[in-house]
Short mmCIF file of C-alpha atoms in Angstrom, two decimals:
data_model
loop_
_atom_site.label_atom_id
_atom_site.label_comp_id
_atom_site.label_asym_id
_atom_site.label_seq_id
_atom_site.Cartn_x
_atom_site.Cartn_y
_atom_site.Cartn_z
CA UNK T 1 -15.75 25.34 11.74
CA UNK T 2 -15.20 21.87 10.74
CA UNK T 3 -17.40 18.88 11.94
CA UNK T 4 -14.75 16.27 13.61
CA UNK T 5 -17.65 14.11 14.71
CA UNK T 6 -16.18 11.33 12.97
CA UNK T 7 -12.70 12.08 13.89
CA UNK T 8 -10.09 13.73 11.75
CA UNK T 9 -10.91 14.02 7.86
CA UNK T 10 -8.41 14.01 4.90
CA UNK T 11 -9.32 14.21 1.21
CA UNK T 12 -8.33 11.37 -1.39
CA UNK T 13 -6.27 14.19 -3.30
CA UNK T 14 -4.36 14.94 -0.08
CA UNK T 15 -3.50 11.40 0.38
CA UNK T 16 -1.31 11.05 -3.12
CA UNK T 17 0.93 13.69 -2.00
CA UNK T 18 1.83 11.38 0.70
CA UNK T 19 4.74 9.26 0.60
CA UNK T 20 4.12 5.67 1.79
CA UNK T 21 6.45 3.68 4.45
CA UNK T 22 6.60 0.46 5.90
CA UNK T 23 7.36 0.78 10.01
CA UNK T 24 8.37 -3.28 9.69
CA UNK T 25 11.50 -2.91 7.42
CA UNK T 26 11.57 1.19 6.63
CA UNK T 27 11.39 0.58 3.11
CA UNK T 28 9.80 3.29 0.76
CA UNK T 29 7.11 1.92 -0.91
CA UNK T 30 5.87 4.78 -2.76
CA UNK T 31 3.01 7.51 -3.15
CA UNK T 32 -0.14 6.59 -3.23
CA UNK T 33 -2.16 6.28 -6.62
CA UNK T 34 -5.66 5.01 -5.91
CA UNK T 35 -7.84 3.52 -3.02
CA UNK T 36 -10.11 0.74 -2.79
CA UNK T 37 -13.72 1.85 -1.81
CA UNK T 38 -16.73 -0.30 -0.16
CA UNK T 39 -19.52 0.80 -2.12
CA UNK T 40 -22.22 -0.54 0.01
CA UNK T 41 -21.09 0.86 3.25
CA UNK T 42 -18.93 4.14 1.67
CA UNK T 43 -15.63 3.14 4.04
CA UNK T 44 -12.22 2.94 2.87
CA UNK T 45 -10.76 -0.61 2.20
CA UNK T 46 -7.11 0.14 0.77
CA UNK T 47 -4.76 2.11 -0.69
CA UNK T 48 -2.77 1.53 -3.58
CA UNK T 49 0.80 2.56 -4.22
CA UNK T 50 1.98 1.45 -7.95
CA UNK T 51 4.66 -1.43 -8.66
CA UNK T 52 8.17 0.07 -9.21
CA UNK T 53 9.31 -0.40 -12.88
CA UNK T 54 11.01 -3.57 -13.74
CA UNK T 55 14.89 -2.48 -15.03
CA UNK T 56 15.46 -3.86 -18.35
CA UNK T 57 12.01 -4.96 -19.07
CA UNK T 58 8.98 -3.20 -20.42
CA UNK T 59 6.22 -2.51 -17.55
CA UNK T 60 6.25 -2.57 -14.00
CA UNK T 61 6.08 -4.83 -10.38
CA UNK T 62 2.71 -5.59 -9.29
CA UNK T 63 0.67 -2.63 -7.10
CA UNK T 64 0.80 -2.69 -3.75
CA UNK T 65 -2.58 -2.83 -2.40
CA UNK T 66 -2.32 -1.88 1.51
CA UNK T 67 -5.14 -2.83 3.88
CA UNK T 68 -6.71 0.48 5.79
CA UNK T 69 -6.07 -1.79 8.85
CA UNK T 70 -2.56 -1.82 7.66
CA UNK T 71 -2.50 1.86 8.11
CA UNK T 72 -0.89 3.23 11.71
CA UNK T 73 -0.76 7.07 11.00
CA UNK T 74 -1.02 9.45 8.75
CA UNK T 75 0.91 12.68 8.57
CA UNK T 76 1.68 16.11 7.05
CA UNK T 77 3.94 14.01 3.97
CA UNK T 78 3.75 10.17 5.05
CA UNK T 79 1.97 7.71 5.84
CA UNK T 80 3.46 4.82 8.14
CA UNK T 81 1.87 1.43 7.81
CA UNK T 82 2.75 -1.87 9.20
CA UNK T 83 2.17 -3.37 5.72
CA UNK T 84 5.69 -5.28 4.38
CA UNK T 85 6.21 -5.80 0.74
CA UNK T 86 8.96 -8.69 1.43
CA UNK T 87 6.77 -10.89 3.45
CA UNK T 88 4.47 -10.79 0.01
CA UNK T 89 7.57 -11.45 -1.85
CA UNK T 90 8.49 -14.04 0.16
CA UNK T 91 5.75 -15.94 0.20
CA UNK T 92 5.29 -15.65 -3.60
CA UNK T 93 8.64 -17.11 -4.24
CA UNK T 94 8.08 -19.85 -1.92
CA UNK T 95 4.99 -20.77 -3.97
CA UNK T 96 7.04 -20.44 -7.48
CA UNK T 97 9.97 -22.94 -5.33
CA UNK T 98 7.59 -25.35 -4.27
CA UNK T 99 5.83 -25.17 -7.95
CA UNK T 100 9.14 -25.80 -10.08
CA UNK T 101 10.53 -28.78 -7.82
CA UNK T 102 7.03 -30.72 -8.66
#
């Protein structure tokens, strides 16, 4: 019998067979590769789902790096999250805009 005290448990291995979605625009963002770890208090921070590959050029989009707070459920082969790669994209071409007009 398993201890549910601290509500429902899932391994790290289980999570990277778990497809990663954003609920805010339905994109697929991918499956998840590694996690982010507090080591003083042992709680997950993040999750991180690699960068697509770039076409044409050698290596690949930055990772994503989704906030556990980001995270609204997890199921049997996704995980929803309210995290939105195109408001990061957004705001990092603003910046690069606002950079080259100086």
């Amino acid at each position: 019998m398993q201890d549910l005290s601290h509500g429902p448990c899932c391994r790290i291995v289980d999570l990277r067979c778990k497809e990663v979605i954003s609920i805010c625009d339905g994109s697929r963002l991918g499956y998840v590769n590694d996690v982010e770890i507090d080591t003083c208090t042992g709680r997950l921070v993040a999750i991180v789902v690699p960068g697509r590959p770039r076409l044409g050029l050698l290596g690949r989009r930055e990772d994503f790096v989704i906030p556990w707070d980001a995270i609204r459920r997890i199921g049997d082969d996704i995980i929803l999250t309210s995290f939105s790669p195109r408001d990061r994209c957004e705001r990092k071409e603003h910046g690069r805009e606002s950079f080259f007009k100086k």
